[in-house]
Amino acid sequence: MELVRATEAAAIRSAPFIGKGDKLAADGAAVDAMRKFLGTVNFSGLVVIGEGEKDNAPMLFNGEEVGNGQGPACDIAVDPIDGTSLTAAGRGHAISMIAVADRGSMLDASSVFYMDKIVAGHEGIGVLDIRQSVEENIRALAAAKKKRVDDMRIAVLDRPRHAQLIEEIRATGAGTRIILDGDVAGGINAARHDSRIDMCIGTGGSPEGVATACAVKALGGFIQGRLAPGSDDEREKGEAAGLLFDHVYEANDLVRSDNTFFVATGVTDGELVRGVRREGEIITTESIVLRSRSGTVRRVIADHLVAKWLDS
């Protein structure tokens, strides 16, 4: 619940900027709120996946220490708003998120920005492989889920680099769910048992892949990643950091701990969680809390007095 308070705060503080066209203002408000509330959490947190380096403040930067210094030592991944462009445009599916695992267990892939990823529910385990063609993976997962291929729905980020991938998906007869931004939520939805999305595939952020793995482990789902450097210089930096290329990272490579938490609060309405709402003097938030050790998924709906936020 302490982590939920931090994502709730970030979502609430960013809400006034929804649809206002200023993603930096929205992000700044969310960062300030999340940092403030993380400072009260009973743990010694090290930001392994943040928003930048220290000299780019105000950000929750890589290497920043958060928490009150007591309790367990943890790695944390934060994104005060996953979907700043969505928030600024007033579109759906923006969330505020935190992922937590035991200290030293998260893969630090910050030196290589992009990663090819494939995410699905438990039916994908032993069936899917990122080295297979898109058609092979779709047909194999459809068979495992006992679904017709033309009933399959595949989530893909809306990026020019995915034009060929989208064509290949549709050529199988499967449908696409085009994500404008925020592939963390897309991956989680693919791993959920009650989602309309069967698989999430494509090239997205490497840090987001690690954060998604924390959630997927709690859901008992499937995830694989393969680093996709954009230049020889980036590959050299990754190799110097000990990262492996032409290598498939499994869930336990992305996050070695079996004790992971993933917390997200909706900023704008999405399939994962509803966005922040204000009715009169009440602000309502919806959050999701995933824990791998217990295999639990909890939803937290909270009402907040507006007056308390005006004074804080």
PDB file of C-alpha atoms in Angstrom, residues 48-284:
ATOM      1  CA  VAL A  48      17.815   0.870 -11.531  1.00  0.00           C
ATOM      2  CA  ILE A  49      15.345   2.018 -14.168  1.00  0.00           C
ATOM      3  CA  GLY A  50      14.448   5.668 -13.973  1.00  0.00           C
ATOM      4  CA  GLU A  51      13.924   8.585 -16.293  1.00  0.00           C
ATOM      5  CA  GLY A  52      17.462   9.771 -16.905  1.00  0.00           C
ATOM      6  CA  GLU A  53      20.722  10.764 -15.303  1.00  0.00           C
ATOM      7  CA  LYS A  54      21.154  12.982 -12.281  1.00  0.00           C
ATOM      8  CA  ASP A  55      22.046  16.125 -14.228  1.00  0.00           C
ATOM      9  CA  ASN A  56      18.699  15.939 -16.034  1.00  0.00           C
ATOM     10  CA  ALA A  57      16.667  16.583 -12.874  1.00  0.00           C
ATOM     11  CA  PRO A  58      13.814  16.825 -12.067  1.00  0.00           C
ATOM     12  CA  MET A  59      13.708  13.109 -12.750  1.00  0.00           C
ATOM     13  CA  LEU A  60      13.851   9.970 -10.706  1.00  0.00           C
ATOM     14  CA  PHE A  61      17.286   9.286 -12.129  1.00  0.00           C
ATOM     15  CA  ASN A  62      19.170   6.011 -12.502  1.00  0.00           C
ATOM     16  CA  GLY A  63      21.169   5.412  -9.346  1.00  0.00           C
ATOM     17  CA  GLU A  64      18.980   7.589  -7.108  1.00  0.00           C
ATOM     18  CA  GLU A  65      18.300   6.196  -3.633  1.00  0.00           C
ATOM     19  CA  VAL A  66      14.710   6.387  -2.419  1.00  0.00           C
ATOM     20  CA  GLY A  67      12.795   5.261   0.650  1.00  0.00           C
ATOM     21  CA  ASN A  68      13.473   5.940   4.319  1.00  0.00           C
ATOM     22  CA  GLY A  69      16.564   3.712   4.370  1.00  0.00           C
ATOM     23  CA  GLN A  70      14.942   1.105   6.595  1.00  0.00           C
ATOM     24  CA  GLY A  71      13.529  -2.290   5.672  1.00  0.00           C
ATOM     25  CA  PRO A  72      14.633  -4.438   2.718  1.00  0.00           C
ATOM     26  CA  ALA A  73      17.169  -3.391   0.087  1.00  0.00           C
ATOM     27  CA  CYS A  74      15.448  -3.306  -3.299  1.00  0.00           C
ATOM     28  CA  ASP A  75      15.921  -2.514  -6.959  1.00  0.00           C
ATOM     29  CA  ILE A  76      13.136  -0.336  -8.311  1.00  0.00           C
ATOM     30  CA  ALA A  77      11.922   0.649 -11.748  1.00  0.00           C
ATOM     31  CA  VAL A  78       9.785   3.762 -11.950  1.00  0.00           C
ATOM     32  CA  ASP A  79       7.842   5.597 -14.603  1.00  0.00           C
ATOM     33  CA  PRO A  80       5.760   8.382 -13.047  1.00  0.00           C
ATOM     34  CA  ILE A  81       3.809   8.465 -16.323  1.00  0.00           C
ATOM     35  CA  ASP A  82       4.117   5.654 -18.831  1.00  0.00           C
ATOM     36  CA  GLY A  83       2.429   7.496 -21.671  1.00  0.00           C
ATOM     37  CA  THR A  84       3.242  11.193 -21.296  1.00  0.00           C
ATOM     38  CA  SER A  85       2.169  11.856 -24.884  1.00  0.00           C
ATOM     39  CA  LEU A  86      -1.102  10.045 -24.226  1.00  0.00           C
ATOM     40  CA  THR A  87      -1.668  12.199 -21.148  1.00  0.00           C
ATOM     41  CA  ALA A  88      -0.899  15.439 -22.967  1.00  0.00           C
ATOM     42  CA  ALA A  89      -3.232  14.493 -25.825  1.00  0.00           C
ATOM     43  CA  GLY A  90      -6.017  13.277 -23.528  1.00  0.00           C
ATOM     44  CA  ARG A  91      -5.815   9.736 -24.883  1.00  0.00           C
ATOM     45  CA  GLY A  92      -6.320   6.536 -22.911  1.00  0.00           C
ATOM     46  CA  HIS A  93      -3.965   3.935 -21.406  1.00  0.00           C
ATOM     47  CA  ALA A  94      -1.534   6.236 -19.531  1.00  0.00           C
ATOM     48  CA  ILE A  95      -0.433   4.848 -16.167  1.00  0.00           C
ATOM     49  CA  SER A  96       1.880   5.659 -13.287  1.00  0.00           C
ATOM     50  CA  MET A  97       3.968   2.620 -12.351  1.00  0.00           C
ATOM     51  CA  ILE A  98       6.555   1.215  -9.960  1.00  0.00           C
ATOM     52  CA  ALA A  99       8.200  -2.213 -10.097  1.00  0.00           C
ATOM     53  CA  VAL A 100      10.222  -3.556  -7.169  1.00  0.00           C
ATOM     54  CA  ALA A 101      12.473  -6.600  -6.749  1.00  0.00           C
ATOM     55  CA  ASP A 102      15.289  -7.768  -4.471  1.00  0.00           C
ATOM     56  CA  ARG A 103      18.481  -5.708  -4.662  1.00  0.00           C
ATOM     57  CA  GLY A 104      20.731  -6.689  -7.544  1.00  0.00           C
ATOM     58  CA  SER A 105      18.103  -8.755  -9.359  1.00  0.00           C
ATOM     59  CA  MET A 106      16.954  -6.399 -12.138  1.00  0.00           C
ATOM     60  CA  LEU A 107      18.815  -6.385 -15.440  1.00  0.00           C
ATOM     61  CA  ASP A 108      20.316  -2.940 -16.004  1.00  0.00           C
ATOM     62  CA  ALA A 109      19.744  -2.526 -19.729  1.00  0.00           C
ATOM     63  CA  SER A 110      19.885   1.272 -19.671  1.00  0.00           C
ATOM     64  CA  SER A 111      22.841   1.431 -22.084  1.00  0.00           C
ATOM     65  CA  VAL A 112      20.737  -0.085 -24.902  1.00  0.00           C
ATOM     66  CA  PHE A 113      17.477   1.747 -25.416  1.00  0.00           C
ATOM     67  CA  TYR A 114      15.490  -0.784 -27.468  1.00  0.00           C
ATOM     68  CA  MET A 115      14.560  -4.421 -27.044  1.00  0.00           C
ATOM     69  CA  ASP A 116      12.522  -6.826 -29.190  1.00  0.00           C
ATOM     70  CA  LYS A 117       9.864  -8.319 -26.913  1.00  0.00           C
ATOM     71  CA  ILE A 118       7.139 -10.918 -26.937  1.00  0.00           C
ATOM     72  CA  VAL A 119       4.648 -11.263 -24.066  1.00  0.00           C
ATOM     73  CA  ALA A 120       1.696 -13.583 -23.503  1.00  0.00           C
ATOM     74  CA  GLY A 121      -0.132 -15.467 -20.783  1.00  0.00           C
ATOM     75  CA  HIS A 122       0.869 -18.804 -19.284  1.00  0.00           C
ATOM     76  CA  GLU A 123      -0.195 -20.602 -22.459  1.00  0.00           C
ATOM     77  CA  GLY A 124       2.889 -19.152 -24.154  1.00  0.00           C
ATOM     78  CA  ILE A 125       5.342 -20.984 -21.892  1.00  0.00           C
ATOM     79  CA  GLY A 126       7.139 -23.684 -23.885  1.00  0.00           C
ATOM     80  CA  VAL A 127       5.192 -22.646 -26.981  1.00  0.00           C
ATOM     81  CA  LEU A 128       6.376 -19.192 -28.009  1.00  0.00           C
ATOM     82  CA  ASP A 129       9.909 -18.285 -29.042  1.00  0.00           C
ATOM     83  CA  ILE A 130      11.052 -14.865 -30.215  1.00  0.00           C
ATOM     84  CA  ARG A 131      13.329 -16.614 -32.740  1.00  0.00           C
ATOM     85  CA  GLN A 132      10.313 -18.087 -34.547  1.00  0.00           C
ATOM     86  CA  SER A 133       8.419 -16.214 -37.229  1.00  0.00           C
ATOM     87  CA  VAL A 134       5.392 -14.139 -36.295  1.00  0.00           C
ATOM     88  CA  GLU A 135       3.122 -16.609 -38.065  1.00  0.00           C
ATOM     89  CA  GLU A 136       4.603 -19.584 -36.211  1.00  0.00           C
ATOM     90  CA  ASN A 137       4.126 -17.869 -32.867  1.00  0.00           C
ATOM     91  CA  ILE A 138       0.561 -16.777 -33.559  1.00  0.00           C
ATOM     92  CA  ARG A 139      -0.493 -20.217 -34.772  1.00  0.00           C
ATOM     93  CA  ALA A 140       1.263 -21.975 -31.869  1.00  0.00           C
ATOM     94  CA  LEU A 141      -0.349 -19.715 -29.276  1.00  0.00           C
ATOM     95  CA  ALA A 142      -3.769 -20.036 -30.906  1.00  0.00           C
ATOM     96  CA  ALA A 143      -3.489 -23.815 -30.683  1.00  0.00           C
ATOM     97  CA  ALA A 144      -2.382 -23.634 -27.037  1.00  0.00           C
ATOM     98  CA  LYS A 145      -5.321 -21.358 -26.209  1.00  0.00           C
ATOM     99  CA  LYS A 146      -7.731 -23.441 -28.303  1.00  0.00           C
ATOM    100  CA  LYS A 147      -8.679 -20.402 -30.341  1.00  0.00           C
ATOM    101  CA  ARG A 148      -9.102 -19.769 -34.039  1.00  0.00           C
ATOM    102  CA  VAL A 149      -6.254 -17.751 -35.524  1.00  0.00           C
ATOM    103  CA  ASP A 150      -8.702 -15.145 -36.798  1.00  0.00           C
ATOM    104  CA  ASP A 151      -9.914 -14.662 -33.213  1.00  0.00           C
ATOM    105  CA  MET A 152      -6.404 -13.794 -32.002  1.00  0.00           C
ATOM    106  CA  ARG A 153      -5.630 -10.172 -31.099  1.00  0.00           C
ATOM    107  CA  ILE A 154      -2.014  -9.021 -31.128  1.00  0.00           C
ATOM    108  CA  ALA A 155      -0.897  -5.736 -29.515  1.00  0.00           C
ATOM    109  CA  VAL A 156       1.780  -3.709 -31.336  1.00  0.00           C
ATOM    110  CA  LEU A 157       3.151  -0.214 -30.748  1.00  0.00           C
ATOM    111  CA  ASP A 158       2.149   2.248 -33.463  1.00  0.00           C
ATOM    112  CA  ARG A 159       5.598   2.980 -34.866  1.00  0.00           C
ATOM    113  CA  PRO A 160       6.934   3.128 -38.459  1.00  0.00           C
ATOM    114  CA  ARG A 161       9.393   0.346 -37.614  1.00  0.00           C
ATOM    115  CA  HIS A 162       6.454  -2.013 -37.077  1.00  0.00           C
ATOM    116  CA  ALA A 163       4.812  -1.573 -40.494  1.00  0.00           C
ATOM    117  CA  GLN A 164       6.110  -4.919 -41.776  1.00  0.00           C
ATOM    118  CA  LEU A 165       5.314  -6.659 -38.486  1.00  0.00           C
ATOM    119  CA  ILE A 166       1.710  -5.450 -38.623  1.00  0.00           C
ATOM    120  CA  GLU A 167       1.383  -6.723 -42.199  1.00  0.00           C
ATOM    121  CA  GLU A 168       2.730 -10.132 -41.144  1.00  0.00           C
ATOM    122  CA  ILE A 169       0.278 -10.360 -38.246  1.00  0.00           C
ATOM    123  CA  ARG A 170      -2.700  -9.496 -40.417  1.00  0.00           C
ATOM    124  CA  ALA A 171      -1.553 -11.890 -43.140  1.00  0.00           C
ATOM    125  CA  THR A 172      -2.118 -14.776 -40.704  1.00  0.00           C
ATOM    126  CA  GLY A 173      -5.743 -13.726 -40.268  1.00  0.00           C
ATOM    127  CA  ALA A 174      -5.182 -12.411 -36.732  1.00  0.00           C
ATOM    128  CA  GLY A 175      -6.212  -8.901 -35.732  1.00  0.00           C
ATOM    129  CA  THR A 176      -4.055  -6.152 -34.294  1.00  0.00           C
ATOM    130  CA  ARG A 177      -4.508  -3.857 -31.318  1.00  0.00           C
ATOM    131  CA  ILE A 178      -2.416  -0.808 -32.165  1.00  0.00           C
ATOM    132  CA  ILE A 179      -0.935   0.853 -29.061  1.00  0.00           C
ATOM    133  CA  LEU A 180      -0.183   4.553 -29.423  1.00  0.00           C
ATOM    134  CA  ASP A 181       2.192   4.521 -26.453  1.00  0.00           C
ATOM    135  CA  GLY A 182       2.855   2.669 -23.195  1.00  0.00           C
ATOM    136  CA  ASP A 183       3.919  -0.884 -24.041  1.00  0.00           C
ATOM    137  CA  VAL A 184       4.165  -1.830 -20.342  1.00  0.00           C
ATOM    138  CA  ALA A 185       0.378  -1.856 -20.056  1.00  0.00           C
ATOM    139  CA  GLY A 186       0.171  -3.641 -23.413  1.00  0.00           C
ATOM    140  CA  GLY A 187       2.456  -6.410 -22.188  1.00  0.00           C
ATOM    141  CA  ILE A 188       0.590  -6.811 -18.921  1.00  0.00           C
ATOM    142  CA  ASN A 189      -2.738  -7.005 -20.737  1.00  0.00           C
ATOM    143  CA  ALA A 190      -1.315  -9.761 -22.948  1.00  0.00           C
ATOM    144  CA  ALA A 191      -0.366 -11.768 -19.843  1.00  0.00           C
ATOM    145  CA  ARG A 192      -3.701 -11.324 -18.052  1.00  0.00           C
ATOM    146  CA  HIS A 193      -6.160 -14.212 -18.172  1.00  0.00           C
ATOM    147  CA  ASP A 194      -9.167 -11.911 -18.650  1.00  0.00           C
ATOM    148  CA  SER A 195      -7.762  -9.625 -21.336  1.00  0.00           C
ATOM    149  CA  ARG A 196      -8.909  -9.264 -24.935  1.00  0.00           C
ATOM    150  CA  ILE A 197      -5.235  -9.170 -26.007  1.00  0.00           C
ATOM    151  CA  ASP A 198      -3.554 -12.534 -26.657  1.00  0.00           C
ATOM    152  CA  MET A 199       0.016 -11.388 -27.332  1.00  0.00           C
ATOM    153  CA  CYS A 200       2.106  -8.220 -27.303  1.00  0.00           C
ATOM    154  CA  ILE A 201       5.026  -8.150 -29.698  1.00  0.00           C
ATOM    155  CA  GLY A 202       7.484  -5.707 -31.231  1.00  0.00           C
ATOM    156  CA  THR A 203      10.371  -3.408 -30.424  1.00  0.00           C
ATOM    157  CA  GLY A 204      10.040  -1.152 -27.397  1.00  0.00           C
ATOM    158  CA  GLY A 205      12.088   0.243 -24.561  1.00  0.00           C
ATOM    159  CA  SER A 206      14.522  -2.099 -22.804  1.00  0.00           C
ATOM    160  CA  PRO A 207      13.802  -0.615 -19.356  1.00  0.00           C
ATOM    161  CA  GLU A 208      10.081  -1.114 -19.962  1.00  0.00           C
ATOM    162  CA  GLY A 209      10.805  -4.755 -20.762  1.00  0.00           C
ATOM    163  CA  VAL A 210      12.385  -5.277 -17.345  1.00  0.00           C
ATOM    164  CA  ALA A 211       9.483  -3.552 -15.586  1.00  0.00           C
ATOM    165  CA  THR A 212       7.002  -5.644 -17.562  1.00  0.00           C
ATOM    166  CA  ALA A 213       8.844  -8.807 -16.512  1.00  0.00           C
ATOM    167  CA  CYS A 214       8.167  -7.981 -12.845  1.00  0.00           C
ATOM    168  CA  ALA A 215       4.449  -7.944 -13.588  1.00  0.00           C
ATOM    169  CA  VAL A 216       4.494 -10.968 -15.897  1.00  0.00           C
ATOM    170  CA  LYS A 217       6.192 -13.090 -13.226  1.00  0.00           C
ATOM    171  CA  ALA A 218       3.377 -12.245 -10.841  1.00  0.00           C
ATOM    172  CA  LEU A 219       0.810 -13.227 -13.469  1.00  0.00           C
ATOM    173  CA  GLY A 220       2.560 -16.503 -14.308  1.00  0.00           C
ATOM    174  CA  GLY A 221       2.876 -15.359 -17.896  1.00  0.00           C
ATOM    175  CA  PHE A 222       5.506 -15.515 -20.620  1.00  0.00           C
ATOM    176  CA  ILE A 223       8.045 -12.913 -21.706  1.00  0.00           C
ATOM    177  CA  GLN A 224      11.180 -12.951 -23.822  1.00  0.00           C
ATOM    178  CA  GLY A 225      13.410 -10.093 -24.912  1.00  0.00           C
ATOM    179  CA  ARG A 226      16.324  -9.580 -27.265  1.00  0.00           C
ATOM    180  CA  LEU A 227      18.361  -6.380 -27.240  1.00  0.00           C
ATOM    181  CA  ALA A 228      18.132  -4.254 -30.396  1.00  0.00           C
ATOM    182  CA  PRO A 229      20.945  -1.671 -30.473  1.00  0.00           C
ATOM    183  CA  GLY A 230      20.406   1.233 -32.807  1.00  0.00           C
ATOM    184  CA  SER A 231      24.087   1.731 -33.638  1.00  0.00           C
ATOM    185  CA  ASP A 232      27.532   0.159 -33.314  1.00  0.00           C
ATOM    186  CA  ASP A 233      28.328   2.675 -30.586  1.00  0.00           C
ATOM    187  CA  GLU A 234      25.298   1.622 -28.557  1.00  0.00           C
ATOM    188  CA  ARG A 235      26.216  -2.043 -28.989  1.00  0.00           C
ATOM    189  CA  GLU A 236      29.756  -1.322 -27.751  1.00  0.00           C
ATOM    190  CA  LYS A 237      28.369   0.466 -24.702  1.00  0.00           C
ATOM    191  CA  GLY A 238      26.082  -2.463 -24.015  1.00  0.00           C
ATOM    192  CA  GLU A 239      28.900  -4.965 -24.319  1.00  0.00           C
ATOM    193  CA  ALA A 240      31.016  -2.858 -21.945  1.00  0.00           C
ATOM    194  CA  ALA A 241      28.106  -3.005 -19.465  1.00  0.00           C
ATOM    195  CA  GLY A 242      28.041  -6.810 -19.707  1.00  0.00           C
ATOM    196  CA  LEU A 243      24.896  -7.089 -21.815  1.00  0.00           C
ATOM    197  CA  LEU A 244      24.467  -9.961 -24.246  1.00  0.00           C
ATOM    198  CA  PHE A 245      23.484  -9.574 -27.886  1.00  0.00           C
ATOM    199  CA  ASP A 246      21.988 -12.176 -30.199  1.00  0.00           C
ATOM    200  CA  HIS A 247      20.795 -13.660 -26.918  1.00  0.00           C
ATOM    201  CA  VAL A 248      17.250 -14.330 -25.752  1.00  0.00           C
ATOM    202  CA  TYR A 249      16.545 -12.951 -22.296  1.00  0.00           C
ATOM    203  CA  GLU A 250      13.947 -15.010 -20.456  1.00  0.00           C
ATOM    204  CA  ALA A 251      11.835 -13.731 -17.546  1.00  0.00           C
ATOM    205  CA  ASN A 252      14.378 -14.915 -14.976  1.00  0.00           C
ATOM    206  CA  ASP A 253      17.171 -13.150 -16.880  1.00  0.00           C
ATOM    207  CA  LEU A 254      15.298  -9.857 -16.913  1.00  0.00           C
ATOM    208  CA  VAL A 255      14.472 -10.127 -13.201  1.00  0.00           C
ATOM    209  CA  ARG A 256      16.240 -12.840 -11.222  1.00  0.00           C
ATOM    210  CA  SER A 257      14.107 -12.424  -8.086  1.00  0.00           C
ATOM    211  CA  ASP A 258      10.989 -14.487  -7.389  1.00  0.00           C
ATOM    212  CA  ASN A 259       9.792 -11.717  -5.078  1.00  0.00           C
ATOM    213  CA  THR A 260       8.642  -8.952  -7.400  1.00  0.00           C
ATOM    214  CA  PHE A 261       5.995  -6.278  -7.014  1.00  0.00           C
ATOM    215  CA  PHE A 262       4.352  -4.260  -9.747  1.00  0.00           C
ATOM    216  CA  VAL A 263       2.053  -1.358  -8.947  1.00  0.00           C
ATOM    217  CA  ALA A 264       0.213   0.879 -11.407  1.00  0.00           C
ATOM    218  CA  THR A 265      -2.404   3.606 -11.066  1.00  0.00           C
ATOM    219  CA  GLY A 266      -4.415   4.813 -14.025  1.00  0.00           C
ATOM    220  CA  VAL A 267      -3.835   8.340 -15.250  1.00  0.00           C
ATOM    221  CA  THR A 268      -6.251   8.074 -18.178  1.00  0.00           C
ATOM    222  CA  ASP A 269      -8.782   5.309 -18.830  1.00  0.00           C
ATOM    223  CA  GLY A 270      -7.399   2.069 -20.209  1.00  0.00           C
ATOM    224  CA  GLU A 271      -8.018  -1.659 -20.298  1.00  0.00           C
ATOM    225  CA  LEU A 272      -5.663  -2.234 -17.359  1.00  0.00           C
ATOM    226  CA  VAL A 273      -7.025   0.418 -14.983  1.00  0.00           C
ATOM    227  CA  ARG A 274      -9.389   3.398 -15.093  1.00  0.00           C
ATOM    228  CA  GLY A 275      -7.971   6.895 -15.015  1.00  0.00           C
ATOM    229  CA  VAL A 276      -8.200   9.596 -12.372  1.00  0.00           C
ATOM    230  CA  ARG A 277     -11.707  10.982 -11.887  1.00  0.00           C
ATOM    231  CA  ARG A 278     -12.946  13.974  -9.944  1.00  0.00           C
ATOM    232  CA  GLU A 279     -16.537  14.421  -8.855  1.00  0.00           C
ATOM    233  CA  GLY A 280     -17.074  17.466  -6.706  1.00  0.00           C
ATOM    234  CA  GLU A 281     -14.782  17.232  -3.725  1.00  0.00           C
ATOM    235  CA  ILE A 282     -13.741  13.607  -4.333  1.00  0.00           C
ATOM    236  CA  ILE A 283     -10.921  12.270  -6.522  1.00  0.00           C
ATOM    237  CA  THR A 284     -11.156   8.564  -7.379  1.00  0.00           C
TER     238      THR A 284
END
